[in-house]
PDB file of C-alpha atoms in Angstrom:
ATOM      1  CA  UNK A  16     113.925  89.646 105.584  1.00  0.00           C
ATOM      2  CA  UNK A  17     114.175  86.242 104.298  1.00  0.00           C
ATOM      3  CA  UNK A  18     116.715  84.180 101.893  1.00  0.00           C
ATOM      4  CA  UNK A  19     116.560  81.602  99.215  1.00  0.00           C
ATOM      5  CA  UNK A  20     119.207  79.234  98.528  1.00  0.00           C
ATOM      6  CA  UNK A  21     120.200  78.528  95.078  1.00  0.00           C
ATOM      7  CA  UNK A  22     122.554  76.042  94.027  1.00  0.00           C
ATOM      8  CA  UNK A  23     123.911  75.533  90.534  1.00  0.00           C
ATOM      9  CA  UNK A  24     125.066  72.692  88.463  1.00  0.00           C
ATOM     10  CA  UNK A  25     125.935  74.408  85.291  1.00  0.00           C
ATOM     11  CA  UNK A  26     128.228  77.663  84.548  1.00  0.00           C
ATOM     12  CA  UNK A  27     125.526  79.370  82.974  1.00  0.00           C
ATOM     13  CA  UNK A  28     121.985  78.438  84.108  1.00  0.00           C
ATOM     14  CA  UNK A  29     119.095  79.914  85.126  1.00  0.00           C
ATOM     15  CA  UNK A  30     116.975  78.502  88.314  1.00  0.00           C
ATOM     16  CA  UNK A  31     113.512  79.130  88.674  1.00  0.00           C
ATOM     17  CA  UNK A  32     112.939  80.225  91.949  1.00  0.00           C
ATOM     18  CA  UNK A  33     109.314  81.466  91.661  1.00  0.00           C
ATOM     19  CA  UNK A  34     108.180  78.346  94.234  1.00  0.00           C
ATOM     20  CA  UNK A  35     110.753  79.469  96.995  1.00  0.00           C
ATOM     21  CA  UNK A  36     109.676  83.077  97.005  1.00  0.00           C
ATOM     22  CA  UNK A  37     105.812  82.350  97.012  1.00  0.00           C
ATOM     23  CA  UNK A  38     106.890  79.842  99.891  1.00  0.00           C
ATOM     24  CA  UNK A  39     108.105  82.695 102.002  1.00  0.00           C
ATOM     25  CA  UNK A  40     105.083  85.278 101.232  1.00  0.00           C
ATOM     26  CA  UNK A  41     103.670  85.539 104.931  1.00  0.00           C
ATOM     27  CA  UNK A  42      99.588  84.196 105.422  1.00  0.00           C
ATOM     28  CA  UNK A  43      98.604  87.781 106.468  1.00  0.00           C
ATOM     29  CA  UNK A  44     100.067  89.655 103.045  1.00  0.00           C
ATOM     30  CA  UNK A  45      97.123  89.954 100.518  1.00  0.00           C
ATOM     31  CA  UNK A  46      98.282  92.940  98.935  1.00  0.00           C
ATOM     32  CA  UNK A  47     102.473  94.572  98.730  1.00  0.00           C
ATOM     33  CA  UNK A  48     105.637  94.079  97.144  1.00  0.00           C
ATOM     34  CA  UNK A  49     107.923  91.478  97.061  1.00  0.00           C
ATOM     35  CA  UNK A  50     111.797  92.911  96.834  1.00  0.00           C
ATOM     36  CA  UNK A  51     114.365  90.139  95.580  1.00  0.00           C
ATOM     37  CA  UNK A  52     117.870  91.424  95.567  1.00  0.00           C
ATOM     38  CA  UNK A  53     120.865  89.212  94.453  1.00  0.00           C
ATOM     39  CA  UNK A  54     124.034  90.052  96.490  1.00  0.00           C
ATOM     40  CA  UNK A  55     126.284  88.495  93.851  1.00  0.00           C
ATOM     41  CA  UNK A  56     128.339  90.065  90.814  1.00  0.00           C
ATOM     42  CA  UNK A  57     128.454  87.228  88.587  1.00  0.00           C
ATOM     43  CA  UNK A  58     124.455  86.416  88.938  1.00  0.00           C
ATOM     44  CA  UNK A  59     121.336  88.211  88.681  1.00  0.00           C
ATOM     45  CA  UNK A  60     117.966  88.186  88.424  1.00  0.00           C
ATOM     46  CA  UNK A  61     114.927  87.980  85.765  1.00  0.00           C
ATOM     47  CA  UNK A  62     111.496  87.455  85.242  1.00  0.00           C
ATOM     48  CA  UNK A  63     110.545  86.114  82.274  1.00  0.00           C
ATOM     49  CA  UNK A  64     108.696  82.817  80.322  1.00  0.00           C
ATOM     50  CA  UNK A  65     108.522  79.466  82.526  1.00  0.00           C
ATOM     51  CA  UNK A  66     106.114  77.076  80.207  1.00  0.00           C
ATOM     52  CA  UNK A  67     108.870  76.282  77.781  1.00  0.00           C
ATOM     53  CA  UNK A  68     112.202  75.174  78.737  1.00  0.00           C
ATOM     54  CA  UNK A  69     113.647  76.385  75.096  1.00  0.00           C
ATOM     55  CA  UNK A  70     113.213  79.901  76.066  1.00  0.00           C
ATOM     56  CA  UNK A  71     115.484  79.755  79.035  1.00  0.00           C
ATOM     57  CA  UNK A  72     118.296  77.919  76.645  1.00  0.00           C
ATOM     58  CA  UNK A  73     117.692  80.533  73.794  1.00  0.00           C
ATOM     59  CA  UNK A  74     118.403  83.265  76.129  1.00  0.00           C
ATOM     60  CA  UNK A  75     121.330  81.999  77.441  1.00  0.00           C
ATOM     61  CA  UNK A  76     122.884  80.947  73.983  1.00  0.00           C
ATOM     62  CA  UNK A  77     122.169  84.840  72.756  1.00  0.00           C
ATOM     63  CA  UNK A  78     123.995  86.179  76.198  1.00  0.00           C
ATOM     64  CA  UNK A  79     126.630  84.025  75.467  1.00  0.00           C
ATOM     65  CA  UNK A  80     126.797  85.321  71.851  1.00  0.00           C
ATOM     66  CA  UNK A  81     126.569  89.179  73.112  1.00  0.00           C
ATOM     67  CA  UNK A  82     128.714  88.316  75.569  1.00  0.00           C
ATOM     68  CA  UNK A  83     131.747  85.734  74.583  1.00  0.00           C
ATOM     69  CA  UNK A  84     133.427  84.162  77.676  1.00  0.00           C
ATOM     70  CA  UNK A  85     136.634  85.300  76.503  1.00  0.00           C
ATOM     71  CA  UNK A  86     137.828  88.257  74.796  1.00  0.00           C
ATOM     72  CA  UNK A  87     141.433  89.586  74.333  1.00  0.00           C
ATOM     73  CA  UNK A  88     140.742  92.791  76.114  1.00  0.00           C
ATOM     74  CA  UNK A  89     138.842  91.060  79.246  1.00  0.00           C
ATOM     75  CA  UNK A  90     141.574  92.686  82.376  1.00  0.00           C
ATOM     76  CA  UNK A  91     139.661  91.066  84.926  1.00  0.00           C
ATOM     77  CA  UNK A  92     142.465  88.218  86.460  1.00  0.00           C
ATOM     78  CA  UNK A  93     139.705  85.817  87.673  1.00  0.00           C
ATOM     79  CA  UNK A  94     138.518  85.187  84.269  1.00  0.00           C
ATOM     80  CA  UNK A  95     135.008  85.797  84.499  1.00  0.00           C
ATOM     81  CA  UNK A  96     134.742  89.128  82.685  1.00  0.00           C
ATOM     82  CA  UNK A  97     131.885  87.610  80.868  1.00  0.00           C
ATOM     83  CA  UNK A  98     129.968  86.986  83.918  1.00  0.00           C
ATOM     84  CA  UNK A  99     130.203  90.157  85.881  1.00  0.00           C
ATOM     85  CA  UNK A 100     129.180  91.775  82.646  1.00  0.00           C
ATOM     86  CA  UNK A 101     126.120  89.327  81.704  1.00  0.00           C
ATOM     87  CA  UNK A 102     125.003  90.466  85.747  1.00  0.00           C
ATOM     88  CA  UNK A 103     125.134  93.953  85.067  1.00  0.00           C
ATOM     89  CA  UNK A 104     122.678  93.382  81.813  1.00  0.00           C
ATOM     90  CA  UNK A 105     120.717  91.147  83.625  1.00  0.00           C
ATOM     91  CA  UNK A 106     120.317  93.498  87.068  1.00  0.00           C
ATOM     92  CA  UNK A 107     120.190  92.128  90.222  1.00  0.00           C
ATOM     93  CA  UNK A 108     117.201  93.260  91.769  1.00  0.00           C
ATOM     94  CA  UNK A 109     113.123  93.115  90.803  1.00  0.00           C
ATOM     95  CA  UNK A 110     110.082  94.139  92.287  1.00  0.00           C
ATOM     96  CA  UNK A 111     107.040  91.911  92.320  1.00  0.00           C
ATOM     97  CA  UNK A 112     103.327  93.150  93.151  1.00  0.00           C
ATOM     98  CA  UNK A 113     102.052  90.253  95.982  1.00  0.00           C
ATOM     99  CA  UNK A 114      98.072  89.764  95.675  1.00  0.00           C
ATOM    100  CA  UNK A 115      96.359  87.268  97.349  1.00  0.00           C
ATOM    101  CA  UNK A 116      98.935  86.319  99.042  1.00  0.00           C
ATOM    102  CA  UNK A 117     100.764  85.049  96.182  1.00  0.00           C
ATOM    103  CA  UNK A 118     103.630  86.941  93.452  1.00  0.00           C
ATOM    104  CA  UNK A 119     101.787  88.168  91.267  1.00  0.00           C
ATOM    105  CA  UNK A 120     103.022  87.721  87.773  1.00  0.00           C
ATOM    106  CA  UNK A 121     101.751  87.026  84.217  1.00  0.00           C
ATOM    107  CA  UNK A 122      99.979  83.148  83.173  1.00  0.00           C
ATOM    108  CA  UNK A 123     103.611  82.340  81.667  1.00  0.00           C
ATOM    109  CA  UNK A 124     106.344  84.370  83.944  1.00  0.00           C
ATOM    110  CA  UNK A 125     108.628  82.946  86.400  1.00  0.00           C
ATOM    111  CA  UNK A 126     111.348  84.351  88.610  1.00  0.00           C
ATOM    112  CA  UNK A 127     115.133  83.426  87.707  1.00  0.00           C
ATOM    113  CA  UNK A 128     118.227  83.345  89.037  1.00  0.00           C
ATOM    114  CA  UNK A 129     120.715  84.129  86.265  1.00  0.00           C
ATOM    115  CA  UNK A 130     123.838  81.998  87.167  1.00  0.00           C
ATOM    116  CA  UNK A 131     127.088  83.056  85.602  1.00  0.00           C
ATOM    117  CA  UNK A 132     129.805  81.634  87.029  1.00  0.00           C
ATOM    118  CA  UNK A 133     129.005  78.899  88.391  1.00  0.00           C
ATOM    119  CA  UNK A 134     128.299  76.000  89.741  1.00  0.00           C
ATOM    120  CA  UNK A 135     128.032  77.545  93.287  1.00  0.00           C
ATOM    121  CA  UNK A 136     126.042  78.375  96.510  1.00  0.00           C
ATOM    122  CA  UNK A 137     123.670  81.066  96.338  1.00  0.00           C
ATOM    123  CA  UNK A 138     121.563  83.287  98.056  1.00  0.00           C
ATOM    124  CA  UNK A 139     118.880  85.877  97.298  1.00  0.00           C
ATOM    125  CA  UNK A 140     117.685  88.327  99.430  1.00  0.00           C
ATOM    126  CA  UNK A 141     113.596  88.316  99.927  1.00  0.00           C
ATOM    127  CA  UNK A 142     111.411  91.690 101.554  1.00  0.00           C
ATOM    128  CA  UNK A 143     107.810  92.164 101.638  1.00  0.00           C
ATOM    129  CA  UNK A 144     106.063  94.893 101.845  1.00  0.00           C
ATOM    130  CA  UNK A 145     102.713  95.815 102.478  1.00  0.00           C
ATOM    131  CA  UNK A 146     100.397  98.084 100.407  1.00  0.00           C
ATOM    132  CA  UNK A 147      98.273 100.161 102.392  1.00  0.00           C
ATOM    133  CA  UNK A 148      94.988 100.574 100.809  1.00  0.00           C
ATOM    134  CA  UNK A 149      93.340 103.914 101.807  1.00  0.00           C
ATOM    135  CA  UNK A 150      89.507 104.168 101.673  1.00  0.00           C
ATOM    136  CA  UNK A 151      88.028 108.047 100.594  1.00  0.00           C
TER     137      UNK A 151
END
């Protein structure tokens, strides 16, 4: 198992981590799955667009619109309803097919971490797995 540190500047931002993970693939994976599992409640994960900065602000501006960062009915005494409940919409774990030794994802996608409540120290939890290939 492996980790990525993430480190935020921002209270809501998302970090593309899709360098750090393909850093860690080992030499000798050509073919598996990459597991990346956020251990935090007020983060998560995504994979989505990374050409275009303006799609990682649009998404955040509609989360933020979904969910406000305060409502009269929030309970929650730290007062970051909003963020536990943006993670739980997000998810905090995704499964990447590794080929060629490399994540293997779409001409545009990237990997994020979804920060919440932040700025803070992260980390993400990284497993590979290998595919074993059977011959008939």
């Amino acid at each position: 198992m492996a980790e990525v540190a993430v480190y935020s500047n921002r209270d809501c931002e998302l970090i593309d981590i899709t360098g750090k993970i393909n850093a860690l693939i080992p030499e000798d994976l050509e073919c598996g799955i990459c597991h990346i599992f956020c251990q935090h409640t007020t983060a998560g994960l995504t994979i989505n667009e990374n050409a275009d900065p303006d799609v990682r602000h649009d998404l955040l501006k509609k989360l933020d619109a979904l969910i406000p960062k305060n409502e009269s009915y929030y309970r929650h005494g730290e007062g970051n309803s909003a963020a536990h409940l943006k993670s739980s919409l997000m998810g905090v774990s995704l499964a990447v097919p590794v080929r060629n030794g490399r994540l293997h994802l779409g001409t545009w996608q990237g990997v994020y971490f979804c920060e919440f409540d932040g700025p803070r120290s992260r980390q993400v939890e990284v497993v590979f797995q290998t595919a074993e290939s059977r011959r008939k």
